[in-house]
Structure formats: C-alpha cells, structure tokens
mmCIF file of C-alpha atoms in Angstrom:
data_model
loop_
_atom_site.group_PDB
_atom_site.id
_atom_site.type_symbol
_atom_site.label_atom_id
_atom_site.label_comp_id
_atom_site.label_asym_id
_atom_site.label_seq_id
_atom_site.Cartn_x
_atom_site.Cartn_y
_atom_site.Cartn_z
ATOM 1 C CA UNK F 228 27.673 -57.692 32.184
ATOM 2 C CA UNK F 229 25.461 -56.319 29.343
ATOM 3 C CA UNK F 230 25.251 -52.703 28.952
ATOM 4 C CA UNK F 231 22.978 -50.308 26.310
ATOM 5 C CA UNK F 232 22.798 -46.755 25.831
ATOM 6 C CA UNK F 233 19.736 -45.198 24.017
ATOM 7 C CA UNK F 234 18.878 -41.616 23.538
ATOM 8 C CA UNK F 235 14.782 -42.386 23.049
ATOM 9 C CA UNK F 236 13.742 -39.016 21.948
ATOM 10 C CA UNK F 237 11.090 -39.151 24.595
ATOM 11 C CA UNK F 238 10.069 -42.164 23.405
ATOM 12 C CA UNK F 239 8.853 -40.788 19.761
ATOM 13 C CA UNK F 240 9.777 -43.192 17.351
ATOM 14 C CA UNK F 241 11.225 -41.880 13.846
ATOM 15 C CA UNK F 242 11.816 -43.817 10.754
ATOM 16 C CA UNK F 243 12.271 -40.902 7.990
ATOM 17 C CA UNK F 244 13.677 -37.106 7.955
ATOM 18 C CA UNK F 245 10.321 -35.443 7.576
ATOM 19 C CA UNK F 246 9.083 -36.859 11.249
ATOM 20 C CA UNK F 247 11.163 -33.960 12.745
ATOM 21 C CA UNK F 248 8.527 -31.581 11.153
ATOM 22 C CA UNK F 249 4.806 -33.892 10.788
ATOM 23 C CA UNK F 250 5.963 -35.368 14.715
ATOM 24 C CA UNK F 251 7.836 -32.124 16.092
ATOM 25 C CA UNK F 252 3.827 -31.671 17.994
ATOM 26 C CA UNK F 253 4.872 -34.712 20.365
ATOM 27 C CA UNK F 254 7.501 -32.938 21.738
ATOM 28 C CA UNK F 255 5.238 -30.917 23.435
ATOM 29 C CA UNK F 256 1.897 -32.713 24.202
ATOM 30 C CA UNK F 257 0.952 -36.260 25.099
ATOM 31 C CA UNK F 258 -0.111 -38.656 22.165
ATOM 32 C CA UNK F 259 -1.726 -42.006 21.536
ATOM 33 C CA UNK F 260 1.385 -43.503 20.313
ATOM 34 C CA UNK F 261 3.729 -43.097 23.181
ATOM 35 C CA UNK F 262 2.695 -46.122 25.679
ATOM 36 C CA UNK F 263 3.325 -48.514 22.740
ATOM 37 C CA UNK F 264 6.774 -47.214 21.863
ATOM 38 C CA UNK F 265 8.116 -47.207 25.640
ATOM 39 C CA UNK F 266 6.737 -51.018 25.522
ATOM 40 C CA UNK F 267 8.698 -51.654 22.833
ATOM 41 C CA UNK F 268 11.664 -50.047 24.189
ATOM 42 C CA UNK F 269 10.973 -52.178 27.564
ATOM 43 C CA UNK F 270 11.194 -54.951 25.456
ATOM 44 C CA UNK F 271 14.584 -54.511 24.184
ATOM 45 C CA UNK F 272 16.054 -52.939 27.314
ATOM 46 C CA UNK F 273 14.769 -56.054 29.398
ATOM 47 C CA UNK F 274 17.900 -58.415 28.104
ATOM 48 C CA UNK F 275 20.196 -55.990 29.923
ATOM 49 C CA UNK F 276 21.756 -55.693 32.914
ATOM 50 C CA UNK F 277 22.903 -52.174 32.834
ATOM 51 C CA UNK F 278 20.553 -49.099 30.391
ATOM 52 C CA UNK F 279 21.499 -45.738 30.242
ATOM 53 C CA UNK F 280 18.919 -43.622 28.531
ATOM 54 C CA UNK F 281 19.041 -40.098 27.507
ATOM 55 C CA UNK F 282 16.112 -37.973 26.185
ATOM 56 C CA UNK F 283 13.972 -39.547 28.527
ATOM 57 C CA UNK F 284 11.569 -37.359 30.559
ATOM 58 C CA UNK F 285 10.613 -37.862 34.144
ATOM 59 C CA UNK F 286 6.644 -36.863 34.002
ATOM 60 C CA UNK F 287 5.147 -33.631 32.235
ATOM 61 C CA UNK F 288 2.280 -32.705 30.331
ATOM 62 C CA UNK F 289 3.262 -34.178 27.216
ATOM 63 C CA UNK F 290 4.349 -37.710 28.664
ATOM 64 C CA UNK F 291 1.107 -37.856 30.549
ATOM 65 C CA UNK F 292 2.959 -36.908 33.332
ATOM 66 C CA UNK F 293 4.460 -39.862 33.181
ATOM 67 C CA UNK F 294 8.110 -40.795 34.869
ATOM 68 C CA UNK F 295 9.136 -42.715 31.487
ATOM 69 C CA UNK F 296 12.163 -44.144 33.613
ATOM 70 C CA UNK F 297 9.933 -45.433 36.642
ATOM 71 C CA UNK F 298 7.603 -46.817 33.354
ATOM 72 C CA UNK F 299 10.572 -48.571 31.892
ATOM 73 C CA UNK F 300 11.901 -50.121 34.596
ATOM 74 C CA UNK F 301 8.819 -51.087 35.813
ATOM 75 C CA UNK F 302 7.846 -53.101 32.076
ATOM 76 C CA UNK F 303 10.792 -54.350 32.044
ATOM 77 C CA UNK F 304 11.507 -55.860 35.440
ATOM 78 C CA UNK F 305 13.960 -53.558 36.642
ATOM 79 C CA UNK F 306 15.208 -53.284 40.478
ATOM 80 C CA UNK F 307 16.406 -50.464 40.447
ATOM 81 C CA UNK F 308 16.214 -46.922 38.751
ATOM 82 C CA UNK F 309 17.131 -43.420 39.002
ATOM 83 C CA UNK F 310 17.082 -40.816 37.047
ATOM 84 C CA UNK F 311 18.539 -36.916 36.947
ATOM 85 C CA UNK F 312 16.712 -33.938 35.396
ATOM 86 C CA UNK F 313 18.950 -31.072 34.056
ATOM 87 C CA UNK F 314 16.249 -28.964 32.016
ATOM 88 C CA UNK F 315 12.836 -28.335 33.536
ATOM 89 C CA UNK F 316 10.479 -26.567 31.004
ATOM 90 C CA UNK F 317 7.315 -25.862 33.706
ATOM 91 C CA UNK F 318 4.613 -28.389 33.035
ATOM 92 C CA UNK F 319 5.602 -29.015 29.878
ATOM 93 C CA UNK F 320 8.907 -30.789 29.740
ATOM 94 C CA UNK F 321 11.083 -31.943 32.360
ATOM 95 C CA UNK F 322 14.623 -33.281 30.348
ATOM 96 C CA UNK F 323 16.026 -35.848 32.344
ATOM 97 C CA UNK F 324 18.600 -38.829 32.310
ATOM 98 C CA UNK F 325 17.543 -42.116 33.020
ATOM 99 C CA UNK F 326 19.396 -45.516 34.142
ATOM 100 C CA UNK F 327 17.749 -49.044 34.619
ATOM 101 C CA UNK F 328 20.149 -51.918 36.445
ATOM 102 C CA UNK F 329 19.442 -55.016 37.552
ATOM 103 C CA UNK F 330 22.553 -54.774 40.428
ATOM 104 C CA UNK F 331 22.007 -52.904 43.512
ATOM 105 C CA UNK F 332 24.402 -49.466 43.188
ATOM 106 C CA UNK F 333 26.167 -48.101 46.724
ATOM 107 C CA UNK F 334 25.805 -44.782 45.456
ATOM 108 C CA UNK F 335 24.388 -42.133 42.303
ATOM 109 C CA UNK F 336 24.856 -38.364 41.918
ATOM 110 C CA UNK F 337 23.283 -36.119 39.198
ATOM 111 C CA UNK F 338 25.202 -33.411 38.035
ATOM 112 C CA UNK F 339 24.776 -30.475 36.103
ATOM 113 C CA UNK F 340 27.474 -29.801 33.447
ATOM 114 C CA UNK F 341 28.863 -26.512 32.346
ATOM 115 C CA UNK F 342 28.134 -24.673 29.226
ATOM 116 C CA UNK F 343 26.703 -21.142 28.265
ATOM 117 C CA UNK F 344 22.802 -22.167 28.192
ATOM 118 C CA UNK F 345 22.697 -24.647 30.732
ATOM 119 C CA UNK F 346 20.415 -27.666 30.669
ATOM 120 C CA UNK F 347 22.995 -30.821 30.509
ATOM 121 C CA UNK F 348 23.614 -33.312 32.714
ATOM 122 C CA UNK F 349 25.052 -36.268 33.942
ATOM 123 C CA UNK F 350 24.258 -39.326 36.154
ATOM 124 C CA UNK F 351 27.333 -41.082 38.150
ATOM 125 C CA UNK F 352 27.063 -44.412 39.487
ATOM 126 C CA UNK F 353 29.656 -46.340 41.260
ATOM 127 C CA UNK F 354 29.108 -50.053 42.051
ATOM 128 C CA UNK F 355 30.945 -52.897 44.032
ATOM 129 C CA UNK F 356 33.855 -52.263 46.577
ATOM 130 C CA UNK F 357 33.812 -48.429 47.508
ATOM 131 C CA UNK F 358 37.709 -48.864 47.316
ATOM 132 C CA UNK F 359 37.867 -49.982 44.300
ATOM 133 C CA UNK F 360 34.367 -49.482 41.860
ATOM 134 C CA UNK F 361 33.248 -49.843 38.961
ATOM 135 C CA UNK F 362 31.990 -46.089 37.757
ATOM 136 C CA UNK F 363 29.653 -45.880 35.304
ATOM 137 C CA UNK F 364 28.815 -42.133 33.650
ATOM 138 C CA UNK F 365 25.576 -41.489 31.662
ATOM 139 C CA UNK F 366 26.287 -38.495 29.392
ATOM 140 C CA UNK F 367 24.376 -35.958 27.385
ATOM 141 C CA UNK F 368 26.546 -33.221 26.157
ATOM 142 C CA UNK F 369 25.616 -29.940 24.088
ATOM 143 C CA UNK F 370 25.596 -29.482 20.412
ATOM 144 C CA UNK F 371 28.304 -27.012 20.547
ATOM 145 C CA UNK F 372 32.181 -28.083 20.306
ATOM 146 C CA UNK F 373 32.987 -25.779 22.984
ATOM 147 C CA UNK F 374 30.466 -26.416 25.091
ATOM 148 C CA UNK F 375 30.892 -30.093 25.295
ATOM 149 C CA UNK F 376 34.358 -29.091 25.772
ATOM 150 C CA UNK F 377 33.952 -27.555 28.941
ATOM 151 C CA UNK F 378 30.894 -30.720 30.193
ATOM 152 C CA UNK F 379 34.102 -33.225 28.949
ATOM 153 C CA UNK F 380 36.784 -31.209 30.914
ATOM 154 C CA UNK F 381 34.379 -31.403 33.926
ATOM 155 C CA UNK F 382 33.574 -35.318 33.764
ATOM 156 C CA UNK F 383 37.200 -36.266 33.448
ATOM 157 C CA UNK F 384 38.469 -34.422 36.681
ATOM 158 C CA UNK F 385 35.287 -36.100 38.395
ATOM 159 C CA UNK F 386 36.650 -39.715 37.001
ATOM 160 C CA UNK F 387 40.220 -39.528 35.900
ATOM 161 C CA UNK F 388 41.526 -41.215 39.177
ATOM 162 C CA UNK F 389 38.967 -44.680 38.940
ATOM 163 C CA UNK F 390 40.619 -47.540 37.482
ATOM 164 C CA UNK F 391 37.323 -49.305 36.119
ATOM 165 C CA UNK F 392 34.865 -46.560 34.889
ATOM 166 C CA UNK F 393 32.654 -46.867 32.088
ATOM 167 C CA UNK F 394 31.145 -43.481 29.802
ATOM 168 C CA UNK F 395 28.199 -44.024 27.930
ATOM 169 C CA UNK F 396 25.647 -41.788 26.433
ATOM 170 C CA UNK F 397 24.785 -39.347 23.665
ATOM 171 C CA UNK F 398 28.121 -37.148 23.712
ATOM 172 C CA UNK F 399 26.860 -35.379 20.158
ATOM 173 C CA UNK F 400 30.543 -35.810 18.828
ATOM 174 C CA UNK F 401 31.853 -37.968 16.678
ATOM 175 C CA UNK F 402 35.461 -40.860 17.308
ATOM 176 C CA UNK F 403 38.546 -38.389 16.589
ATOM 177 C CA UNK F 404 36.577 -34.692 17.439
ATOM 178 C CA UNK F 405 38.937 -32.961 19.345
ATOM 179 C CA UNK F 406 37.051 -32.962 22.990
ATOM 180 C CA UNK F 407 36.872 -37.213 22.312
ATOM 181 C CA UNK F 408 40.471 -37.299 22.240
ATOM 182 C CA UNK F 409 40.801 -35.204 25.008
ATOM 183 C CA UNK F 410 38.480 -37.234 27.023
ATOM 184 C CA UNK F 411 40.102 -40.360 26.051
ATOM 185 C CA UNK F 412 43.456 -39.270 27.264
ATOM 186 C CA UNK F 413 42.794 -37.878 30.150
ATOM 187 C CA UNK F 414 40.717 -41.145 31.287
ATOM 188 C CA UNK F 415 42.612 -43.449 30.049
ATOM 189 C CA UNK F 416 39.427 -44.621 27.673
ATOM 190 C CA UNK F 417 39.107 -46.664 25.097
ATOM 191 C CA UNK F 418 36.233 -46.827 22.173
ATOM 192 C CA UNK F 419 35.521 -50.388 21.109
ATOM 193 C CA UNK F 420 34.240 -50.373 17.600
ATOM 194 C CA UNK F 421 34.162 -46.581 16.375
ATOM 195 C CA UNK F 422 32.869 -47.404 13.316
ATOM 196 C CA UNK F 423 29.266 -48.041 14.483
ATOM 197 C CA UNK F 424 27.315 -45.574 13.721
ATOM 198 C CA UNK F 425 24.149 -44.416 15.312
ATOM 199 C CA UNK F 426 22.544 -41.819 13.698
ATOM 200 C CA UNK F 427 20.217 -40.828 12.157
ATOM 201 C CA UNK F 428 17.908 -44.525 12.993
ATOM 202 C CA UNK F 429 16.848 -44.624 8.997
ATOM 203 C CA UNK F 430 20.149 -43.993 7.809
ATOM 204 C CA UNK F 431 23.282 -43.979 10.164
ATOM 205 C CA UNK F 432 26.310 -41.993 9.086
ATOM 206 C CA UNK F 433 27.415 -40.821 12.121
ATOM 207 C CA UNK F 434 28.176 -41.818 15.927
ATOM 208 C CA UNK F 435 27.063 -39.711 18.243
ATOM 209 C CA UNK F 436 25.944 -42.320 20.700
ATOM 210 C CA UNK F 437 28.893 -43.943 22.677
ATOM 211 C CA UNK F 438 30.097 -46.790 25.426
ATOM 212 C CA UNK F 439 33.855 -45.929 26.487
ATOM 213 C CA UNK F 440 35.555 -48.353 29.003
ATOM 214 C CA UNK F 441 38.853 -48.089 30.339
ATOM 215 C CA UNK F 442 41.484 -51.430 29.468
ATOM 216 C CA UNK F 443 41.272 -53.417 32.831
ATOM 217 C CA UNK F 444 37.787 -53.551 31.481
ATOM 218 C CA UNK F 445 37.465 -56.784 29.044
ATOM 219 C CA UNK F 446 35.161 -56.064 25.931
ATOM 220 C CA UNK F 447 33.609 -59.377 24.546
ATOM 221 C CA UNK F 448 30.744 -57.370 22.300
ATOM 222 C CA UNK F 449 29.645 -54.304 20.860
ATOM 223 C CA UNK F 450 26.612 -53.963 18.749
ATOM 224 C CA UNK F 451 24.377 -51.056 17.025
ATOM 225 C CA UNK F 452 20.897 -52.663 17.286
ATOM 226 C CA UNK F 453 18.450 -51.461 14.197
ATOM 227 C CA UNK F 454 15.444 -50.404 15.388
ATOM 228 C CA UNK F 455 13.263 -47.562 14.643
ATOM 229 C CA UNK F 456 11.819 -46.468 18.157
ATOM 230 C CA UNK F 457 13.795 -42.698 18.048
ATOM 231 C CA UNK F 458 16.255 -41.215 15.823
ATOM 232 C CA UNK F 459 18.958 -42.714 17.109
ATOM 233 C CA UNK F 460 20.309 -46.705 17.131
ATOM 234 C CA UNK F 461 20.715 -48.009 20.746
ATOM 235 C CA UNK F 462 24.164 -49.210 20.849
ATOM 236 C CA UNK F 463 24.765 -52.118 23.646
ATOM 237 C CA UNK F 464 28.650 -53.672 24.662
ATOM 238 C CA UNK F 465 28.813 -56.960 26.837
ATOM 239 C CA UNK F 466 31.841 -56.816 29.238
ATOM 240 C CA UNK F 467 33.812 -59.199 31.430
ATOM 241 C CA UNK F 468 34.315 -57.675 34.823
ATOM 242 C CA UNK F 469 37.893 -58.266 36.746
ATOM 243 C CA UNK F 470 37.832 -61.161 39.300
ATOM 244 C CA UNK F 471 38.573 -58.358 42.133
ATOM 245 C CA UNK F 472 35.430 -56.063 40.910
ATOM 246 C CA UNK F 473 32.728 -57.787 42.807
ATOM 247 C CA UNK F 474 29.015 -56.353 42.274
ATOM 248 C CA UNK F 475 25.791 -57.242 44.437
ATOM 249 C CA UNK F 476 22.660 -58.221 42.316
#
C-alpha cells in the first residue's frame, strides 16, 4: 500500500522565500496558474493508493470555486474522495482537508480539533474488517505548541485503542517536540525516517510534514519527493499490510 501526504498550499506552487510576499494575492483570488499546478499535483498523486492532502480548499472565489479535492481525484483517476472543511472564510476561502484512495473505505468522520482560535481539523478513515481496521488520520494542527497540544491530546483518545492506525499530515512540529512524543506514546507510534525533512520546498530544514504508523504495520519505504508545487515536500511511505487486515479495492 502506497501512501503520500502533501500540504499543497492551495495548490500555489513556491520555489523561493519572496513568493510568500509577490504570490501572497493567490491566497485570496483565482489565478491563471492554478489549473496547471493541481495537474501537476494529479500527476504525482496518481501512483498512489492512499493521498492525504492538507491546505486544499473545497471551492471558493479564489479556486474558481473549484472543489480542488473532487478536481484531483477526478485527474487522477481516483474512486473515491472526501474531504472535511474546518475554516470557512465566506466566499472567499473555505480551508479544508482532502483524501484521495483508490480502496473503498466503510466509514470517514471530520472533526474539528480544539484550540483557542478554532479552524483545525481532522479527517478519520477506517478501512477493512470493522473489528479489526486499519485507521488512517489526516492531520493539520495549529502553529502554537499548546494548541497542537490540546488537537494531539484529542486525536490520541479518538485512536489509542486501534491496533493498525496510521497519522499523516502537516502536524507543524518537528520529531522530539514535546506534543510528538506525547502522541507517540500514547499511540503506540512510530516515525520511520525522522530525518526527512519537508520544509521549506527550496530548502528543507525542517519536518513538519509526517506519516506515523504503529509496529504491526510493516514499513518497506519512506521518501521526501522534491518538487516545487507548494512550500512544502510531499512525503510518501509504502507499507505491507498484515495478512489478517483485509481491504476492498
């Protein structure tokens, strides 16, 4: 099973520091640009089985209203798609979580996470045997320590009792922060490679970007794939599912 996780900046891509400032406009309304960077995204995403995407917006005024998810999935030949919005800006933003799969899920929840200005969320999937799943959980936490803190501490009472669960997503913390180690514990996680860094895309120094398994969970790969299509690096991890952890395509 092939997993990514990308956080695609709503799909702007950025290469140097000064984009923040000369692209911050694209943020906010719909440019030229953007239907050629989600195709290249589509194009990378398509050799997965499993993409969790954060930053991804699910149709406002400046995506052209459109659900960059449903787009994605749709260039890339994806079954099945969902996505969860946790920040709705009017017309002008809606701040969403997005996951493509190519195996049918028996069930997905969105939830909103805690933390003093609210606007994070989280997507839950669960696949295979309801008795015994595989979980998957697409994060993206706040900036602030104690914030994600209190999203992390949330997550883990939601998980902490699934034997095969896999946490992915932009967690804006870095291997050894206090609330990682927490999490880790608590879960029973693991981090394969936490030397990979992911951002910033130009010139990685830190990772903020993150696929956690737990050990009956058999990691053959993990990768940070270079490619300039957002500020951060996709990273991807191929797994080998247990015998007894049967999913339907």
């Amino acid at each position: 099973m092939r997993l990514l996780s990308y956080n695609i900046q709503v799909a702007i891509a950025s290469s140097k520091p000064h984009h923040y400032l000369t692209q911050s406009w694209k943020h906010v309304l719909p440019h030229a640009q953007i239907y050629d960077n989600l195709d290249q995204i589509a194009s990378l995403v398509r050799n997965y089985d499993l993409v969790g995407l954060q930053e991804i917006d699910a149709g406002s005024l400046r995506t052209g209203f459109v659900n960059q998810t449903q787009y994605l999935a749709t260039q890339a030949a994806f079954p099945y798609w969902y996505y969860h919005t946790h920040r709705r800006l009017g017309k002008l933003a809606r701040h969403s979580n997005g996951l493509l799969s190519r195996i049918s899920p028996n069930e997905v929840t969105g939830h909103k996470l805690p933390g003093l200005l609210p606007g994070r969320g989280a997507l839950i999937t669960h696949f295979g045997d309801p008795a015994n799943p595989l979980v998957v959980v697409l994060l993206h936490l706040a900036l602030g320590k104690r914030a994600r803190m209190q999203q992390l501490e949330y997550i883990s009472e939601v998980i902490k009792n699934y034997k095969h669960v896999v946490v992915m997503g932009d967690l804006n913390c870095q291997p050894g922060s206090c609330e990682m180690e927490m999490l880790l514990e608590r879960c029973n996680l693991i981090e394969p490679a936490a030397w990979l860094n992911t951002f910033p895309s130009w010139k990685p120094t830190r990772k903020l970007d993150h696929i956690l398994v737990t050990p009956s969970l058999e990691v053959r790969d993990v990768s940070v794939l270079h490619v300039d299509y957002s500020d951060h690096l996709p990273i991807a991890l191929e797994l080998a599912l247990p015998k007894r952890v049967q999913l339907a395509a």
